[in-house]
Short mmCIF file of C-alpha atoms and ligand atoms in Angstrom, two decimals:
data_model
loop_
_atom_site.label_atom_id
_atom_site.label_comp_id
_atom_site.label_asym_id
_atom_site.label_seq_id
_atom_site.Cartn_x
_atom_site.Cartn_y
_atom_site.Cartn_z
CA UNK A 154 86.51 111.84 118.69
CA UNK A 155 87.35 114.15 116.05
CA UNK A 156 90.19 116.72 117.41
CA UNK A 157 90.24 119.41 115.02
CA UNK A 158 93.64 120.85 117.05
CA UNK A 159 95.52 117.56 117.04
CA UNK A 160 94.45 117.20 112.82
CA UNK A 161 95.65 120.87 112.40
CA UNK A 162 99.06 120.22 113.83
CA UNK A 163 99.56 117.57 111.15
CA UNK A 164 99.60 120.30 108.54
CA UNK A 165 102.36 122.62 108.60
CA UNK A 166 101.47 125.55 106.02
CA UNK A 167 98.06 126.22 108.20
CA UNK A 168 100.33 128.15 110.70
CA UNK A 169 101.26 130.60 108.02
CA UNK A 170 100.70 134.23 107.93
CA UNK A 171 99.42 135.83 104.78
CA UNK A 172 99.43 139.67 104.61
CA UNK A 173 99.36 139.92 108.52
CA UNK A 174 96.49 137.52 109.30
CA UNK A 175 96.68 134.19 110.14
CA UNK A 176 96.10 131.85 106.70
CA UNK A 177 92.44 130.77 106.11
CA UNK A 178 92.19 128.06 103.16
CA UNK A 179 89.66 127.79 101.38
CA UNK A 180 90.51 126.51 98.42
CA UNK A 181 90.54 122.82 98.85
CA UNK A 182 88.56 121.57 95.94
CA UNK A 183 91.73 123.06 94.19
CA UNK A 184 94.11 121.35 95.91
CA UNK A 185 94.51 120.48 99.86
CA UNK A 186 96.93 120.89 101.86
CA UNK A 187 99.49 118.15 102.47
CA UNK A 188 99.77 116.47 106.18
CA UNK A 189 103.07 115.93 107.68
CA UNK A 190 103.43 112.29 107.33
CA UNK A 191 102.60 112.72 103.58
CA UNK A 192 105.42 115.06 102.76
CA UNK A 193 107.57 112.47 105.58
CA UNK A 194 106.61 109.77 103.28
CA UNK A 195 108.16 111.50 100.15
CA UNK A 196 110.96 112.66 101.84
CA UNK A 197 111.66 108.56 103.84
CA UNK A 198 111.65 106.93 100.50
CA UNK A 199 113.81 109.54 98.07
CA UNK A 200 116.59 109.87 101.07
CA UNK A 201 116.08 105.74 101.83
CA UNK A 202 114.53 103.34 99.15
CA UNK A 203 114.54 104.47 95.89
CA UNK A 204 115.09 102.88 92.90
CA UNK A 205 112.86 102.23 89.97
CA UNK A 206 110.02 99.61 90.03
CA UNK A 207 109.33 95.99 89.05
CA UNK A 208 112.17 95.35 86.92
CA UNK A 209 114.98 95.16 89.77
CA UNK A 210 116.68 92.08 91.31
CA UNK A 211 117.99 94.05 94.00
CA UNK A 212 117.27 94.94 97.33
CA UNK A 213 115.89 98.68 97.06
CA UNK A 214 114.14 97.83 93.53
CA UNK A 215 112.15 95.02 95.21
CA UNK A 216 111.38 97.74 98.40
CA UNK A 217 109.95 100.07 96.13
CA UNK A 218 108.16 97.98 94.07
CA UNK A 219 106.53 96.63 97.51
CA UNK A 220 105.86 99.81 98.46
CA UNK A 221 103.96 100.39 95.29
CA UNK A 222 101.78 97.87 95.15
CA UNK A 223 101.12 98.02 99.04
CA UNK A 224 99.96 101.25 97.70
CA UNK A 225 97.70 99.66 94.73
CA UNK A 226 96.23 97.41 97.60
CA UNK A 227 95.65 100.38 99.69
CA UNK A 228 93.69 102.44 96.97
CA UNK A 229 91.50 99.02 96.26
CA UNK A 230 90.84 99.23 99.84
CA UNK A 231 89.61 102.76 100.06
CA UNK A 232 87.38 102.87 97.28
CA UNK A 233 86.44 98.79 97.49
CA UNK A 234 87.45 98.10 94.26
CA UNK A 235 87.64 93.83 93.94
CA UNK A 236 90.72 93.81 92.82
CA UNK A 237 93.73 95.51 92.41
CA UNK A 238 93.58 94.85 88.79
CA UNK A 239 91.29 97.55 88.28
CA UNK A 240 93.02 100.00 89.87
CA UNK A 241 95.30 102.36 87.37
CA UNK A 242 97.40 104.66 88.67
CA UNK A 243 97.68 107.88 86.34
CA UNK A 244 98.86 111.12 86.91
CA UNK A 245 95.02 112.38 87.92
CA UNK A 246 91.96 112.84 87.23
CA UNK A 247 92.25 114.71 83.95
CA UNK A 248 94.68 111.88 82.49
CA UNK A 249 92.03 109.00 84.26
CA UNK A 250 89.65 110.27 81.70
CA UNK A 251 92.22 111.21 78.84
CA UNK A 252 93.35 107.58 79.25
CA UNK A 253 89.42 106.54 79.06
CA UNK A 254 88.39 108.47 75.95
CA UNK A 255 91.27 107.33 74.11
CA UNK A 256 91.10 103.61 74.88
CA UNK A 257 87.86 103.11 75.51
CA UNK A 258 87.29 105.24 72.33
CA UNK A 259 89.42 103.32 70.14
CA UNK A 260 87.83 99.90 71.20
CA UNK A 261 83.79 101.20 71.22
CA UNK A 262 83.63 104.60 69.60
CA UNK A 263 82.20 104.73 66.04
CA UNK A 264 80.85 107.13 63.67
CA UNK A 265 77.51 108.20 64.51
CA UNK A 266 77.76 106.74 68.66
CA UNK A 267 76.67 108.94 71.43
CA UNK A 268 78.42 110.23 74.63
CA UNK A 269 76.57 111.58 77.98
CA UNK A 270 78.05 114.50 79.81
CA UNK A 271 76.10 116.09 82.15
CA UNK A 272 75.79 120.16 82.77
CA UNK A 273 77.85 120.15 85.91
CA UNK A 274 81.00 118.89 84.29
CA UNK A 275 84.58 120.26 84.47
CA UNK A 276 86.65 120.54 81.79
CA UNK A 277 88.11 117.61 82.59
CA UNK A 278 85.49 115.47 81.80
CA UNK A 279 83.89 117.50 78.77
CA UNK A 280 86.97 118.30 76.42
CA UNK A 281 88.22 114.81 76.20
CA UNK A 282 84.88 113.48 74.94
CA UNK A 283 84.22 116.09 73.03
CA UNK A 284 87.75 115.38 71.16
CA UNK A 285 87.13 111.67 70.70
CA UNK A 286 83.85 112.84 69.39
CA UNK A 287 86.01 114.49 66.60
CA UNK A 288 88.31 111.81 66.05
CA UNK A 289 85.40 109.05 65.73
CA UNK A 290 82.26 111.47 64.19
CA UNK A 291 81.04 110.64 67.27
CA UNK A 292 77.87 113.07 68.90
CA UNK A 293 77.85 114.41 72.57
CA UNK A 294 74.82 114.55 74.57
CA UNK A 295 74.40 116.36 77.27
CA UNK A 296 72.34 116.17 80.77
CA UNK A 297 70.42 119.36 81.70
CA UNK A 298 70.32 120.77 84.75
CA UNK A 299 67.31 122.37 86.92
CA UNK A 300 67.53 125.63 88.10
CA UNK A 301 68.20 124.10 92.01
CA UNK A 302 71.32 123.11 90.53
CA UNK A 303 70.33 119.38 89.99
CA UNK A 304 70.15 116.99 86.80
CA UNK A 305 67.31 116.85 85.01
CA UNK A 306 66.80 112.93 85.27
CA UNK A 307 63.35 112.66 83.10
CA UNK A 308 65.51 114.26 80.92
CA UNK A 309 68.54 112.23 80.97
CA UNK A 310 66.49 108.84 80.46
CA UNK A 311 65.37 110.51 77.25
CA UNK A 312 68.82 111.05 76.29
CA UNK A 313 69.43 107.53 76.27
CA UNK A 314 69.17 105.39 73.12
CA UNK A 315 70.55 102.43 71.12
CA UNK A 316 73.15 104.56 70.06
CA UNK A 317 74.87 105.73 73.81
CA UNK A 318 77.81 104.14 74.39
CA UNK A 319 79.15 106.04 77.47
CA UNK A 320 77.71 107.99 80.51
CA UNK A 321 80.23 110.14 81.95
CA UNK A 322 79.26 112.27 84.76
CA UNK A 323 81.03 113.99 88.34
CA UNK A 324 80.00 112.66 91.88
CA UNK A 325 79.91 115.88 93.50
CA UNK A 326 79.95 119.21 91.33
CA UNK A 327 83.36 121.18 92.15
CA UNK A 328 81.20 124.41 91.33
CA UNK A 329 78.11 124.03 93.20
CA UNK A 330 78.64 121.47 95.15
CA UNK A 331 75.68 118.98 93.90
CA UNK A 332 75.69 115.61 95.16
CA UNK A 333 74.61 113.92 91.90
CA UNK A 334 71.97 110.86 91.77
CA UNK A 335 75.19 108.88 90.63
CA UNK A 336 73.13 105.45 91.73
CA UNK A 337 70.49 106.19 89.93
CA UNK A 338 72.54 107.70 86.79
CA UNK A 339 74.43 104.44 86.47
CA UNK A 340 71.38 102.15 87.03
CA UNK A 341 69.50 103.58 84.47
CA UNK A 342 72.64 103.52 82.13
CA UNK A 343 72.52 100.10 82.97
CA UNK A 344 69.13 99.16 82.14
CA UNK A 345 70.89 100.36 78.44
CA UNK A 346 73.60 98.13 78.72
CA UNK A 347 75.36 101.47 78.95
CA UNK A 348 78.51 101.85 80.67
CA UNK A 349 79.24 104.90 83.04
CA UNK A 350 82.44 107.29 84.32
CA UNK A 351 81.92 108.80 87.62
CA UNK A 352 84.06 111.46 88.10
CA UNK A 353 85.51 111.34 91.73
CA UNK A 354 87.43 113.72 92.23
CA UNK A 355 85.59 116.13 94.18
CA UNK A 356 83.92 113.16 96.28
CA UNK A 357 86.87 111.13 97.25
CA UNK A 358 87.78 113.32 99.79
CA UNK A 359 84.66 114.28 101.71
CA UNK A 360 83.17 110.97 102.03
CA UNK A 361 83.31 107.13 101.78
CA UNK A 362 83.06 105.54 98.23
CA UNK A 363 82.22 102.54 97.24
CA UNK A 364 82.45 101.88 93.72
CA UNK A 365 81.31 98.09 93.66
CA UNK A 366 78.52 99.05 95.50
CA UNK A 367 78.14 101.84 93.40
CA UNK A 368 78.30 99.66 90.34
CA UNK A 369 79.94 102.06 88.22
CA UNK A 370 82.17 101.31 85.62
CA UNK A 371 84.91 103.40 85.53
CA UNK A 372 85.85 106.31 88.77
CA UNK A 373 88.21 108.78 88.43
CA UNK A 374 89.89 111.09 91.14
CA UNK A 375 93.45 112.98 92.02
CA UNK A 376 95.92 112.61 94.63
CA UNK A 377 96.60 115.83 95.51
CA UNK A 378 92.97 117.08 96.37
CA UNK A 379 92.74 113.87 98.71
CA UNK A 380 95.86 115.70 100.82
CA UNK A 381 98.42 113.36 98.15
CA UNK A 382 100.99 114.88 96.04
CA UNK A 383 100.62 116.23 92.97
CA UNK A 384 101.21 114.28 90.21
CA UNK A 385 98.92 110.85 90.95
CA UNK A 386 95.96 109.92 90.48
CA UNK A 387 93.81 106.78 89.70
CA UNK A 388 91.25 105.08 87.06
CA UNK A 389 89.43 102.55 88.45
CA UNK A 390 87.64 99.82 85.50
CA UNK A 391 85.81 96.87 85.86
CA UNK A 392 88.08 94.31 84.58
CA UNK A 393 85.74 93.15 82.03
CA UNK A 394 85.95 96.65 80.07
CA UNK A 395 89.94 97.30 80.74
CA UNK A 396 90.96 93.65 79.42
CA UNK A 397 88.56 94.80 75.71
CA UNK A 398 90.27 98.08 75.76
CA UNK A 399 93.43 98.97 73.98
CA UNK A 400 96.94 100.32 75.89
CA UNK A 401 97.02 103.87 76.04
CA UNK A 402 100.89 104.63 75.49
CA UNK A 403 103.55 102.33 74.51
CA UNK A 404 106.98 101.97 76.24
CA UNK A 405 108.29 99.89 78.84
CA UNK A 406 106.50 98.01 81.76
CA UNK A 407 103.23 97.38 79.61
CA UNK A 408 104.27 95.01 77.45
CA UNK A 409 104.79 90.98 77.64
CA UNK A 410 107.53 90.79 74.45
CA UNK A 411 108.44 93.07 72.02
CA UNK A 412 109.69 92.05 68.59
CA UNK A 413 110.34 94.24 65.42
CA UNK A 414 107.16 92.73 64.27
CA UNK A 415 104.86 92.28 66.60
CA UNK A 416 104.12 93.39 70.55
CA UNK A 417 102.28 91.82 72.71
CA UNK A 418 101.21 93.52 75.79
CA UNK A 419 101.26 92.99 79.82
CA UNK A 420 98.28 92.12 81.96
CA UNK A 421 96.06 94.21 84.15
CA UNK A 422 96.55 96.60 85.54
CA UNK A 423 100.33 97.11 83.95
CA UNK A 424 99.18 96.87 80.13
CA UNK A 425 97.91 100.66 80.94
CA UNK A 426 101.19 102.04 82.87
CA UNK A 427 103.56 102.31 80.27
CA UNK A 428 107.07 103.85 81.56
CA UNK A 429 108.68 104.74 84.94
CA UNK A 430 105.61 105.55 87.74
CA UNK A 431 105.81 107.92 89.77
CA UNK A 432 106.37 105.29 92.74
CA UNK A 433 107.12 107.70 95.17
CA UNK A 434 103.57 109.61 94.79
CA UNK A 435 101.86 106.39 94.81
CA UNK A 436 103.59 105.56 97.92
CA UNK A 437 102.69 108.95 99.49
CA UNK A 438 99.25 109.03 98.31
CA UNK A 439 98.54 105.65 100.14
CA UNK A 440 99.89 107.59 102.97
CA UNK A 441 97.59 110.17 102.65
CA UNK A 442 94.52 107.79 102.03
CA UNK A 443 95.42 105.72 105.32
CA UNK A 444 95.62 109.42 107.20
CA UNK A 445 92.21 109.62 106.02
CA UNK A 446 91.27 106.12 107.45
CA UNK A 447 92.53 106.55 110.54
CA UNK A 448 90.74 110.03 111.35
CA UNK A 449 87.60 107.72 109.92
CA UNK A 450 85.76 108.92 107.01
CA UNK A 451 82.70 109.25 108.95
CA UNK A 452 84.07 111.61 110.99
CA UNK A 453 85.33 114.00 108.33
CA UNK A 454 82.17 113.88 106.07
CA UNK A 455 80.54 114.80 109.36
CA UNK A 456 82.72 117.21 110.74
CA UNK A 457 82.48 118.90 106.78
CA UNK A 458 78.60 118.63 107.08
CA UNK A 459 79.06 120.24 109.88
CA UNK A 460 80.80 123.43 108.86
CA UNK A 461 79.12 123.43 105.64
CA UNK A 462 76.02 124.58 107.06
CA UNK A 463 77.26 126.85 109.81
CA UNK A 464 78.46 128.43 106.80
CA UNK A 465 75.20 128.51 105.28
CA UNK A 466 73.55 129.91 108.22
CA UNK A 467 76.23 132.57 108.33
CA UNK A 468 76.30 133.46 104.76
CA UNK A 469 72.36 133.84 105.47
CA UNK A 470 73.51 136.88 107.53
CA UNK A 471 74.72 139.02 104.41
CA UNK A 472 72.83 141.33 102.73
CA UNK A 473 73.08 140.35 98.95
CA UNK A 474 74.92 137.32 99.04
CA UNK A 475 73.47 135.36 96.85
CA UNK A 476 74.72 131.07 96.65
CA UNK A 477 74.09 129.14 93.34
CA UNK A 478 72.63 125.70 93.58
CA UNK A 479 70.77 123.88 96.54
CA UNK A 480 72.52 120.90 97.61
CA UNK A 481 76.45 121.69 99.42
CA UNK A 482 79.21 118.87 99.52
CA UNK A 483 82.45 121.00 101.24
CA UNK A 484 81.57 123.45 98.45
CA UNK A 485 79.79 126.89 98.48
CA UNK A 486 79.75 129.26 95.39
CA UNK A 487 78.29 132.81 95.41
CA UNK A 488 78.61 136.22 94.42
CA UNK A 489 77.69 139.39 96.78
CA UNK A 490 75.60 142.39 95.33
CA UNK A 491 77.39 143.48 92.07
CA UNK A 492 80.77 143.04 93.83
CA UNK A 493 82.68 141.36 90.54
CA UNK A 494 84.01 137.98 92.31
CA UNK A 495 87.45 139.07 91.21
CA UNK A 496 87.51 141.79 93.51
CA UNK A 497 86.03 139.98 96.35
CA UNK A 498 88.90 137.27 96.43
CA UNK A 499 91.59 139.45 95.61
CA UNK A 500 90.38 141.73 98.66
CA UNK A 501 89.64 138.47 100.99
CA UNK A 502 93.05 137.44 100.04
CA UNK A 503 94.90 140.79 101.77
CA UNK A 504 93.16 139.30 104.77
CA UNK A 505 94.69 136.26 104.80
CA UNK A 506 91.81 134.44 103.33
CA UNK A 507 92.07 132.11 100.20
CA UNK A 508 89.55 131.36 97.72
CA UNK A 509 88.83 130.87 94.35
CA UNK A 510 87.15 133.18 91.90
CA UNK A 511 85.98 132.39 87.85
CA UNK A 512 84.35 129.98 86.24
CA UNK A 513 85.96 126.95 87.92
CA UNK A 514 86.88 124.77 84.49
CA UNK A 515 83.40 124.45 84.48
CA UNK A 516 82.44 127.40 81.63
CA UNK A 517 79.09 125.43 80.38
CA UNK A 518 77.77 125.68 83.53
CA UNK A 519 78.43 129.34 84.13
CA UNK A 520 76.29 129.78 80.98
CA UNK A 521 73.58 127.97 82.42
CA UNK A 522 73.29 129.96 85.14
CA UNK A 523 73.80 133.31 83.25
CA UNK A 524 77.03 134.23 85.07
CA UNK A 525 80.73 134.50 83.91
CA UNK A 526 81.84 133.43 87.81
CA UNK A 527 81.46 132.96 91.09
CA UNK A 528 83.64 133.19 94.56
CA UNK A 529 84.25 129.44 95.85
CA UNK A 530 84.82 128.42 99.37
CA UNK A 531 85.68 124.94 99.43
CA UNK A 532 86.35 123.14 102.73
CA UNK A 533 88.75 121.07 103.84
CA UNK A 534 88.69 118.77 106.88
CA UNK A 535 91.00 120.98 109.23
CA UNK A 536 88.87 123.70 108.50
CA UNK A 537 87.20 125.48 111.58
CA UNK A 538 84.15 127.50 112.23
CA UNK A 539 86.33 130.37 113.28
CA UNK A 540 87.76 130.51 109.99
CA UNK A 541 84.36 130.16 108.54
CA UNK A 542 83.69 133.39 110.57
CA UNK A 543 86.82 135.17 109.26
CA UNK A 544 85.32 134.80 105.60
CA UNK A 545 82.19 136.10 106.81
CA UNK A 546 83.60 139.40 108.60
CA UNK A 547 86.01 139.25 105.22
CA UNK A 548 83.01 139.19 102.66
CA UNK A 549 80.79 141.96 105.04
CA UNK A 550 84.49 144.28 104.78
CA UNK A 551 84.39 143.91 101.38
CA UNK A 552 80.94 144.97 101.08
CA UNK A 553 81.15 148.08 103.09
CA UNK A 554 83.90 149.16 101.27
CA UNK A 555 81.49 148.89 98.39
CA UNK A 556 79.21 150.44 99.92
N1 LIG B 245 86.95 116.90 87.86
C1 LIG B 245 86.56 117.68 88.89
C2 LIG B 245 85.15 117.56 89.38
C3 LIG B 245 87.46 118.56 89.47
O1 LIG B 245 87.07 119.33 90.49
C4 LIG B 245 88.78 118.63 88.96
C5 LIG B 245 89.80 119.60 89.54
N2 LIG B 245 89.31 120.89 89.79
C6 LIG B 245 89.14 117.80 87.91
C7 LIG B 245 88.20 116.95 87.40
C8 LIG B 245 90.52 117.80 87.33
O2 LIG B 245 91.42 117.30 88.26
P1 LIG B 245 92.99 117.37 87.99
O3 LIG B 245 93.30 118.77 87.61
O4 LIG B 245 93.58 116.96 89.30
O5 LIG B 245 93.28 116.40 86.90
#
């Protein structure tokens, strides 16, 4: 079902050599590598359609436009938003939320409100709130986390009170890994009449989502760590919040008319897109996502289940490897002995062998656990077992050389 040499073939920088040795990547929950018909996508519509977007009476202008709202209508489909009207295309997840705090903060933000943010967070979704919380004399609350790695619920449903106005919290934790109770989190935001962000963007592309199922009210994620370019991204909104909430930049394309006096803006999903898009990555990034539905999403969330825990059971082998947090989604972070993690990547890298080292934009939680970084191995779904046993013989190298 799933050929892991035909899927391989559609990625052309996995035949690279680094240093020697045949390229082992690792460091998907960074960024993934781009397939083929991605990059053909790119290439098809810059030498072939384009031309800007929406405003155009001729021929190319109305191709590209088509192409980018085919692409709208694909993203609804993959993440079964209702409508395409909720679906915003941004330039990823960090601007998603940047977009969020500001609008939604203008519109429901007031002095003395709370914000959720739970301990797993990235950057991402941490410094925007925290900023807003500046701007408005807002106060951020935040989730705490149990030493397996997983939110302290009890805890968060004490967080809650008549003063939360947001919940803002990751799917899956790009540091440890977590699978977070995200039904659960927004349900009980809910029973508040509390809104809630789910930060998608290390979820999107290891599993199915379902964000009207999941009821959430806002989902963020990137293009280019779902095997898009760089450069896109998405915020989905329930209409209901995006038609109370205020544009987030002026300019062209978001408005309805424009006098000296007075502007009145476009509808969903436009009144949020002000200026030029970046057509051609929404184009490609619909590309990717249909790459994705054609290998079946099942079958990559299984194949990445897979190879997440023969890499458990493997890592298992080494003496003094030690992994943080319980629960692995495609991502594994550890440290070996008192090998500093900078040493171990930049020595697994002169094999060929690409991972990530530090604190992952996620500082807070290095605190929590006492640490100041880890060594990442994030997987991908053309990842294989044997390259899963390259890191291993890598790491137990390293650690002879350490002695
Ligand atoms: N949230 C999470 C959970 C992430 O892993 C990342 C990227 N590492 C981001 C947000 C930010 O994504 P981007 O840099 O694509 O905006």
């Amino acid at each position: 079902m799933y050929d892991i040499n035909q899927v391989r073939a559609d990625f052309p920088i996995l035949a690279r050599q680094i240093y020697g040795h045949p390229l082992v990547y690792l460091d998907n929950a960074a960024t993934t590598q781009k397939p083929r018909q991605v990059v053909e996508a790119m290439v098809d519509e810059y030498y072939n359609v384009n031309a800007n977007v929406h405003r155009g009476v001729h021929y190319l202008s109305q191709q590209a436009t088509d192409l980018h709202e085919a692409s709208r209508e694909t993203v609804r489909q993959f993440i079964h938003a209702k409508s395409t009207n909720e679906i915003l295309f941004t330039r990823g997840t960090t601007e998603s939320i940047n977009l969020l705090a500001f609008s939604f903060g203008e519109a429901f933000i007031h002095s003395g409100d709370e914000i959720i943010v739970s301990t797993l967070e990235h950057h991402s979704n941490i410094v925007p709130w925290q900023m807003l919380c500046q701007r408005k004399d807002a106060v951020l609350k935040v989730i705490p986390m149990n030493d397996d790695g997983r939110l302290d619920l009890e805890a968060y449903e004490k967080l809650l009170s008549e003063k939360t106005r947001l919940v803002c919290c990751t799917h899956v934790s790009n540091v440890l890994g977590t699978l977070n109770p995200v039904h659960d989190i927004i349900r009980i935001a809910h029973e508040h009449d509390v809104p809630v962000l789910i930060d998608g963007a290390q979820s999107v592309p290891h599993m199915s989502v379902d964000v009207t199922a999941l009821d959430c009210d806002f989902f963020a994620f990137s293009g280019h760590k779902v095997y898009g370019p760089t450069g896109v991204g998405v915020l989905y909104g329930k209409e209901n919040w995006l038609d109370r909430m205020p544009p987030y930049q002026g300019g062209g394309e978001m408005i309805k008319n424009v006098t000296f006096e007075r502007t009145t803006y476009n509808a969903l999903p436009y009144k949020f897109e002000a200026g030029t898009p970046d057509y051609v990555a929404t184009h490609a990034l619909a590309t990717a996502l249909d790459y994705l539905t054609a290998l079946g999403m099942e079958n990559v969330h299984t194949h990445e289940q897979q190879l997440t825990r023969y890499t458990l059971q493997r890592m298992s082998e080494i003496e003094g490897l030690h992994i943080y947090g319980q629960d692995h989604n495609s991502v594994i972070s550890f440290q070996v002995g008192n090998i500093h993690h900078l040493d171990l990547g930049t020595l697994l890298d002169r094999l060929g062998i690409a991972v990530r080292t530090g604190h992952h934009c996620a500082e807070p939680l290095m605190r929590r656990l006492g640490i100041e970084g880890t060594v990442r191995a994030s997987f991908a779904l053309y990842n294989t077992q044997e390259e899963v046993d390259a890191l291993v013989e890598g790491i137990q190298r390293v650690a002879k050389m350490f002695g």
